[in-house]
PDB file of N, CA and C in Angstrom:
ATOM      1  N   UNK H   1     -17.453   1.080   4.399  1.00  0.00           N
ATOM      2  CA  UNK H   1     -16.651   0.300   5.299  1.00  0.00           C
ATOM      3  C   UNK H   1     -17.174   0.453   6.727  1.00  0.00           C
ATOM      4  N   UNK H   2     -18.243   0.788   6.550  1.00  0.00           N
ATOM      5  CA  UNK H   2     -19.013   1.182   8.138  1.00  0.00           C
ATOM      6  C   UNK H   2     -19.284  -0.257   8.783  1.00  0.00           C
ATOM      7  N   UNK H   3     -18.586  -0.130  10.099  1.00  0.00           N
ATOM      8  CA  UNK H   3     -18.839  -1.962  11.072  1.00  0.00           C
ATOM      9  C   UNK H   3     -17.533  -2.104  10.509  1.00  0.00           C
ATOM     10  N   UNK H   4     -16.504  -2.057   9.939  1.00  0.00           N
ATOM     11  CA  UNK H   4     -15.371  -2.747  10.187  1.00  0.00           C
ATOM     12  C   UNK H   4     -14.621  -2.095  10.911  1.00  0.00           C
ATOM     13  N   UNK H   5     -13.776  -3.257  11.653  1.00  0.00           N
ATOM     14  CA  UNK H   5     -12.861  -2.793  13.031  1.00  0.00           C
ATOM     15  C   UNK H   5     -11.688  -2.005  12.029  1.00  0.00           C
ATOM     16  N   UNK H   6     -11.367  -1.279  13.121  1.00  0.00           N
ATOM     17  CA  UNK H   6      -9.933  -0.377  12.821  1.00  0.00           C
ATOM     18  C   UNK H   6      -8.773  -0.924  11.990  1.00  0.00           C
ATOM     19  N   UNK H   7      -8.694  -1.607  12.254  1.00  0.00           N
ATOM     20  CA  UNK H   7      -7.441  -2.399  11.459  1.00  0.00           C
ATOM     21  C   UNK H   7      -7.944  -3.090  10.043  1.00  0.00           C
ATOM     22  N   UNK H   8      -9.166  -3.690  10.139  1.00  0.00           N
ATOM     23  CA  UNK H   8      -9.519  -4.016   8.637  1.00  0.00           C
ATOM     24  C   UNK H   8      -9.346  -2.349   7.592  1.00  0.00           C
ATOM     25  N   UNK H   9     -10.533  -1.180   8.352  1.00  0.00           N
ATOM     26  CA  UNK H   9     -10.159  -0.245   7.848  1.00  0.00           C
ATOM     27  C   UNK H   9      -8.901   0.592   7.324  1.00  0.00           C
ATOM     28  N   UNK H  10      -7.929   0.236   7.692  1.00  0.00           N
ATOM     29  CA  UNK H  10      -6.588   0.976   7.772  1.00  0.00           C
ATOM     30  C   UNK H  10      -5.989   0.264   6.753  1.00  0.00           C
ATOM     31  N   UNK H  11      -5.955  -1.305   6.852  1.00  0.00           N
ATOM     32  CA  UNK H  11      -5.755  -2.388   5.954  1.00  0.00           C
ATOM     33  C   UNK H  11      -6.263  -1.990   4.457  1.00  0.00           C
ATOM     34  N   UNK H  12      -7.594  -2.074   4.722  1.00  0.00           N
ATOM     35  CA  UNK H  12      -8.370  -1.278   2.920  1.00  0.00           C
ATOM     36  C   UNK H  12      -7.673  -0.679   2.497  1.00  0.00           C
ATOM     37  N   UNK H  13      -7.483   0.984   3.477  1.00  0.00           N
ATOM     38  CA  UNK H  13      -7.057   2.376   3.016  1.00  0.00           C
ATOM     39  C   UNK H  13      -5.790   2.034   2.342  1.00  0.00           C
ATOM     40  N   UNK H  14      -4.782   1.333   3.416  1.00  0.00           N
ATOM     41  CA  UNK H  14      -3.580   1.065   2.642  1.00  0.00           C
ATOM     42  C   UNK H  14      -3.414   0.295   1.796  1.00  0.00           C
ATOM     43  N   UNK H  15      -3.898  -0.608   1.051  1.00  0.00           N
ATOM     44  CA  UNK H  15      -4.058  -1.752  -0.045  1.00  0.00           C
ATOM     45  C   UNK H  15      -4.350  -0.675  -1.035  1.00  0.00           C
ATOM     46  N   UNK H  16      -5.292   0.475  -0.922  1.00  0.00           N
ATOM     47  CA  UNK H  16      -6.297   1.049  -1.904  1.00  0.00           C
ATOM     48  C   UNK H  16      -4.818   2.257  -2.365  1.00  0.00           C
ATOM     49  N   UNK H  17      -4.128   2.833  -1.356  1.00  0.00           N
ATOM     50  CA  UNK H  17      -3.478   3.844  -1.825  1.00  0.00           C
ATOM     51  C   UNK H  17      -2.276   3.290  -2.386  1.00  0.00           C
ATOM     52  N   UNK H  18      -1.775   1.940  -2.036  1.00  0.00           N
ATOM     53  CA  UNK H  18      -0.073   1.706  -2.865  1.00  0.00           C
ATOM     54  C   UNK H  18      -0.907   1.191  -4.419  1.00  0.00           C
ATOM     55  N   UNK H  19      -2.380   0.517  -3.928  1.00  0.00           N
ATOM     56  CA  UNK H  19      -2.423  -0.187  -5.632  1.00  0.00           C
ATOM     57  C   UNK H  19      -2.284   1.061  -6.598  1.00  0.00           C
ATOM     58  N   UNK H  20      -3.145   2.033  -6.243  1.00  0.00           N
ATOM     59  CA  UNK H  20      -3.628   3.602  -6.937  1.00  0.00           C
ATOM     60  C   UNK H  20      -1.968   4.260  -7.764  1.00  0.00           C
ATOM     61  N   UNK H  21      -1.345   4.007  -6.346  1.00  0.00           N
ATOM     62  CA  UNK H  21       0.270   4.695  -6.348  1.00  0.00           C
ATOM     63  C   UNK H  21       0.913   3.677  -7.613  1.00  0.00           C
ATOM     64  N   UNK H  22       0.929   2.250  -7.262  1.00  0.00           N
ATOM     65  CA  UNK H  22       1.543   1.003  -8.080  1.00  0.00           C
ATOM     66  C   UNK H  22       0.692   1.787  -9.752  1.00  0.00           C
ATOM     67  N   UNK H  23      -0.408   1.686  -9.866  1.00  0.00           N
ATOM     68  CA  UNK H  23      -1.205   2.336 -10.915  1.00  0.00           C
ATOM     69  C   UNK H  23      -0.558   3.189 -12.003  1.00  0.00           C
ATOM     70  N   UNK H  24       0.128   4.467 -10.956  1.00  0.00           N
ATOM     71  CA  UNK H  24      -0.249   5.594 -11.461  1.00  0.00           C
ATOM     72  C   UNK H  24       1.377   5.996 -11.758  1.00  0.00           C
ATOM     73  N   UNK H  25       2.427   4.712 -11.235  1.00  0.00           N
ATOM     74  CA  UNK H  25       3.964   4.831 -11.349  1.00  0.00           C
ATOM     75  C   UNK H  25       4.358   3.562 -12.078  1.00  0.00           C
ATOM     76  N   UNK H  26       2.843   2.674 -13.116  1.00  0.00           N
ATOM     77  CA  UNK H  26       3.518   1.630 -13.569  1.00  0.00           C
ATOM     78  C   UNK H  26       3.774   0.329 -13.271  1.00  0.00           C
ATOM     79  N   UNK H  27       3.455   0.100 -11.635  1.00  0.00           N
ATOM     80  CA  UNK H  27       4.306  -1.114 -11.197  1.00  0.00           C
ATOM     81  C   UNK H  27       5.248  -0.869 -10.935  1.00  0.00           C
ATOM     82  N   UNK H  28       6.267   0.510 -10.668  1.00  0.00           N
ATOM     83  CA  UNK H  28       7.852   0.808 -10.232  1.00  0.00           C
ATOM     84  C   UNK H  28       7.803   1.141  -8.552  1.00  0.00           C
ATOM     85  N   UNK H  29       7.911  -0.376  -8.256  1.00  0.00           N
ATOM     86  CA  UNK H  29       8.031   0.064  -6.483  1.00  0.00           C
ATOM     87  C   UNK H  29       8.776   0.620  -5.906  1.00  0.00           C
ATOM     88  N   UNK H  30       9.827   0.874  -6.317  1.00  0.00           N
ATOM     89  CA  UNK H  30      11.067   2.213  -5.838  1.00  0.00           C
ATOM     90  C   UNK H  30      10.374   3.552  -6.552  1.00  0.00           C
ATOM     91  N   UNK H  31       9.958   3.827  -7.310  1.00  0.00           N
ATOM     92  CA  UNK H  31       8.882   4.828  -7.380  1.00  0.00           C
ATOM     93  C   UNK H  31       7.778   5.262  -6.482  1.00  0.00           C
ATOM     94  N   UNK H  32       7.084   4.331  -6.443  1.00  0.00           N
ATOM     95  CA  UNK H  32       5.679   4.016  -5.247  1.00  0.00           C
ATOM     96  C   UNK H  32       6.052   4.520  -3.823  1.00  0.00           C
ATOM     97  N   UNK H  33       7.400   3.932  -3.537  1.00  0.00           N
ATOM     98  CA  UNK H  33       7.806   4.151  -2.124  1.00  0.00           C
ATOM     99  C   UNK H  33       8.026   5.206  -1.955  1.00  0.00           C
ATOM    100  N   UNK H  34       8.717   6.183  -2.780  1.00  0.00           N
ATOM    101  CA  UNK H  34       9.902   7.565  -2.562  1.00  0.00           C
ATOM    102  C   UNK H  34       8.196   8.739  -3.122  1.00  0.00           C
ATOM    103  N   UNK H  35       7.028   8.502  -3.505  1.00  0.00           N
ATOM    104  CA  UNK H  35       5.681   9.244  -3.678  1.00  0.00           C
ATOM    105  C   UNK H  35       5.276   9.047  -2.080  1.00  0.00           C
ATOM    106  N   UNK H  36       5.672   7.803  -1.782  1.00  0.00           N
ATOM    107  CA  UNK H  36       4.636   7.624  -0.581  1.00  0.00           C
ATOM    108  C   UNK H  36       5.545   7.775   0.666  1.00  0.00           C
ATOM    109  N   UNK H  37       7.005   8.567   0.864  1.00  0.00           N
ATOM    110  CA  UNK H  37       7.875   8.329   1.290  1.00  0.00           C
ATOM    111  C   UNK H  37       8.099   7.598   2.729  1.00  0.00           C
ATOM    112  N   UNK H  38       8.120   6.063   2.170  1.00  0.00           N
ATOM    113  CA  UNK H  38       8.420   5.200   2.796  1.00  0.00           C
ATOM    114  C   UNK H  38       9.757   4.196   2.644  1.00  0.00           C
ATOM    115  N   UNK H  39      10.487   3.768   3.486  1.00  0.00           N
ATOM    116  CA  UNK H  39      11.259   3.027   2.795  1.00  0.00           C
ATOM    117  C   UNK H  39      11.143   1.618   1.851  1.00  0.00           C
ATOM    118  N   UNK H  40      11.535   1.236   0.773  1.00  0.00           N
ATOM    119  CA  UNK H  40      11.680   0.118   0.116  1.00  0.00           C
ATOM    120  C   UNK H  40      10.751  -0.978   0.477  1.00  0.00           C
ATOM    121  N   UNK H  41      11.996  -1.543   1.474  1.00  0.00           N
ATOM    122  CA  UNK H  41      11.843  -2.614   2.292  1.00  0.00           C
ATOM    123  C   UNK H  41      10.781  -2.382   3.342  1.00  0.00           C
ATOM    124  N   UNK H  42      10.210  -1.491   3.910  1.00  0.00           N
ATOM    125  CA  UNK H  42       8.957  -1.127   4.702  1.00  0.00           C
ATOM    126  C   UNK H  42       7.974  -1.335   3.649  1.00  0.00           C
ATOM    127  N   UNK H  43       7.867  -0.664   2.745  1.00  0.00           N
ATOM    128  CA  UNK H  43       6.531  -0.881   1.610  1.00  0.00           C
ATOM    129  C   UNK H  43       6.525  -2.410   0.965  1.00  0.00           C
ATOM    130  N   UNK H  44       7.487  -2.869   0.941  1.00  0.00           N
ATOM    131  CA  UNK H  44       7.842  -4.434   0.299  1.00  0.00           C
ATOM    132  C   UNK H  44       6.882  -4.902   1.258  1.00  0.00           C
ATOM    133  N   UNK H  45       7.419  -5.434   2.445  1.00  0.00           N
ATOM    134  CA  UNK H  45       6.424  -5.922   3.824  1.00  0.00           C
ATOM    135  C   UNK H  45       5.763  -5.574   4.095  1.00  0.00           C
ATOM    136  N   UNK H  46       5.079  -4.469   4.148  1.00  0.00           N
ATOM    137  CA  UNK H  46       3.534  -4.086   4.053  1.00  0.00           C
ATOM    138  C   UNK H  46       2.837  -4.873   3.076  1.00  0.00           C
ATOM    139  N   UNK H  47       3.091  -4.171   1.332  1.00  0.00           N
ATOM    140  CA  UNK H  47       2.501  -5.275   0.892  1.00  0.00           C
ATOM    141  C   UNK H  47       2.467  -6.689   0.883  1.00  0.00           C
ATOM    142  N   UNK H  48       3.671  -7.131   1.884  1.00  0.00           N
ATOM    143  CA  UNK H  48       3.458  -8.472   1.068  1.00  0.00           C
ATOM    144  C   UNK H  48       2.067  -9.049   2.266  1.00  0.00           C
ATOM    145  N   UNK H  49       2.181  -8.343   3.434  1.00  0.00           N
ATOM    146  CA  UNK H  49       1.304  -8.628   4.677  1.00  0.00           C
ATOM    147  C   UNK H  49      -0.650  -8.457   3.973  1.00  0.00           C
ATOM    148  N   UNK H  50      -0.451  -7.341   3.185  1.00  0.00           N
ATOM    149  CA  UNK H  50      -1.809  -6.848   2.625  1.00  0.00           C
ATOM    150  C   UNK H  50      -1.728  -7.612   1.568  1.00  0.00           C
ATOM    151  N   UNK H  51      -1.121  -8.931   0.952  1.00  0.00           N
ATOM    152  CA  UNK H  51      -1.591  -8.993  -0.164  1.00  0.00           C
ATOM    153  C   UNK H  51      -1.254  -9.058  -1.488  1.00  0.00           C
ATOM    154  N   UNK H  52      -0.615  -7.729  -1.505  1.00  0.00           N
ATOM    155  CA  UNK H  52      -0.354  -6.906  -2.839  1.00  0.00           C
ATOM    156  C   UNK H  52       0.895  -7.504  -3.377  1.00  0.00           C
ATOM    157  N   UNK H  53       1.683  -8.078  -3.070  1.00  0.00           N
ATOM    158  CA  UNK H  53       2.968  -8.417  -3.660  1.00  0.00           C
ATOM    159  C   UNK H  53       3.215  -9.940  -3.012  1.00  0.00           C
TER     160      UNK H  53
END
Protein backbone atom coordinates (compact mmCIF):
# COMPACT_ATOMS: atom_id res chain seq x y z
CA UNK A 1 0.00 0.00 0.00
CA UNK A 2 3.11 2.16 -0.35
CA UNK A 3 1.99 5.83 -2.30
CA UNK A 4 -1.40 5.65 -0.93
CA UNK A 5 -2.63 8.71 0.95
CA UNK A 6 -3.63 8.24 4.59
CA UNK A 7 -7.08 7.82 4.33
CA UNK A 8 -7.11 5.30 1.41
CA UNK A 9 -4.71 3.44 3.86
CA UNK A 10 -6.85 3.51 6.98
CA UNK A 11 -9.87 2.79 4.60
CA UNK A 12 -8.01 -0.75 3.46
CA UNK A 13 -6.97 -1.47 7.13
CA UNK A 14 -10.53 -1.01 8.16
CA UNK A 15 -12.45 -2.87 5.30
CA UNK A 16 -9.63 -5.70 5.87
CA UNK A 17 -10.25 -6.01 9.78
CA UNK A 18 -14.39 -5.97 10.03
CA UNK A 19 -14.35 -8.41 6.74
CA UNK A 20 -11.64 -10.84 8.80
CA UNK A 21 -13.92 -10.06 12.10
CA UNK A 22 -17.45 -10.54 9.74
CA UNK A 23 -15.31 -13.97 8.73
CA UNK A 24 -14.38 -15.24 11.78
CA UNK A 25 -18.08 -14.37 13.75
CA UNK A 26 -20.12 -15.68 10.67
CA UNK A 27 -21.64 -12.57 9.33
CA UNK A 28 -23.08 -11.71 13.12
CA UNK A 29 -22.63 -7.91 13.16
CA UNK A 30 -23.64 -7.47 16.78
CA UNK A 31 -20.87 -9.94 17.28
CA UNK A 32 -18.25 -8.11 15.00
CA UNK A 33 -19.00 -4.89 16.83
CA UNK A 34 -18.85 -5.95 20.71
CA UNK A 35 -14.90 -8.03 19.31
CA UNK A 36 -14.16 -4.77 17.84
CA UNK A 37 -15.80 -2.75 20.61
CA UNK A 38 -17.58 -0.40 18.70
CA UNK A 39 -21.02 0.57 18.72
CA UNK A 40 -23.70 -1.15 16.33
CA UNK A 41 -24.77 1.69 14.59
CA UNK A 42 -21.03 3.20 14.34
CA UNK A 43 -19.82 -0.13 12.63
CA UNK A 44 -23.19 -0.25 10.46
CA UNK A 45 -21.97 3.33 8.93
CA UNK A 46 -18.61 2.67 8.64
CA UNK A 47 -19.32 -0.16 6.65
CA UNK A 48 -21.81 1.00 4.75
CA UNK A 49 -19.24 4.20 3.82
CA UNK A 50 -16.36 1.35 3.04
CA UNK A 51 -18.47 -0.70 1.11
CA UNK A 52 -18.99 -3.65 3.12
CA UNK A 53 -22.66 -3.59 3.84
Amino acid sequence: MQGAGLKASVDAFQRSLIADCLERHQGRWAEVARDLAVDRANLNRLAKRLGIR
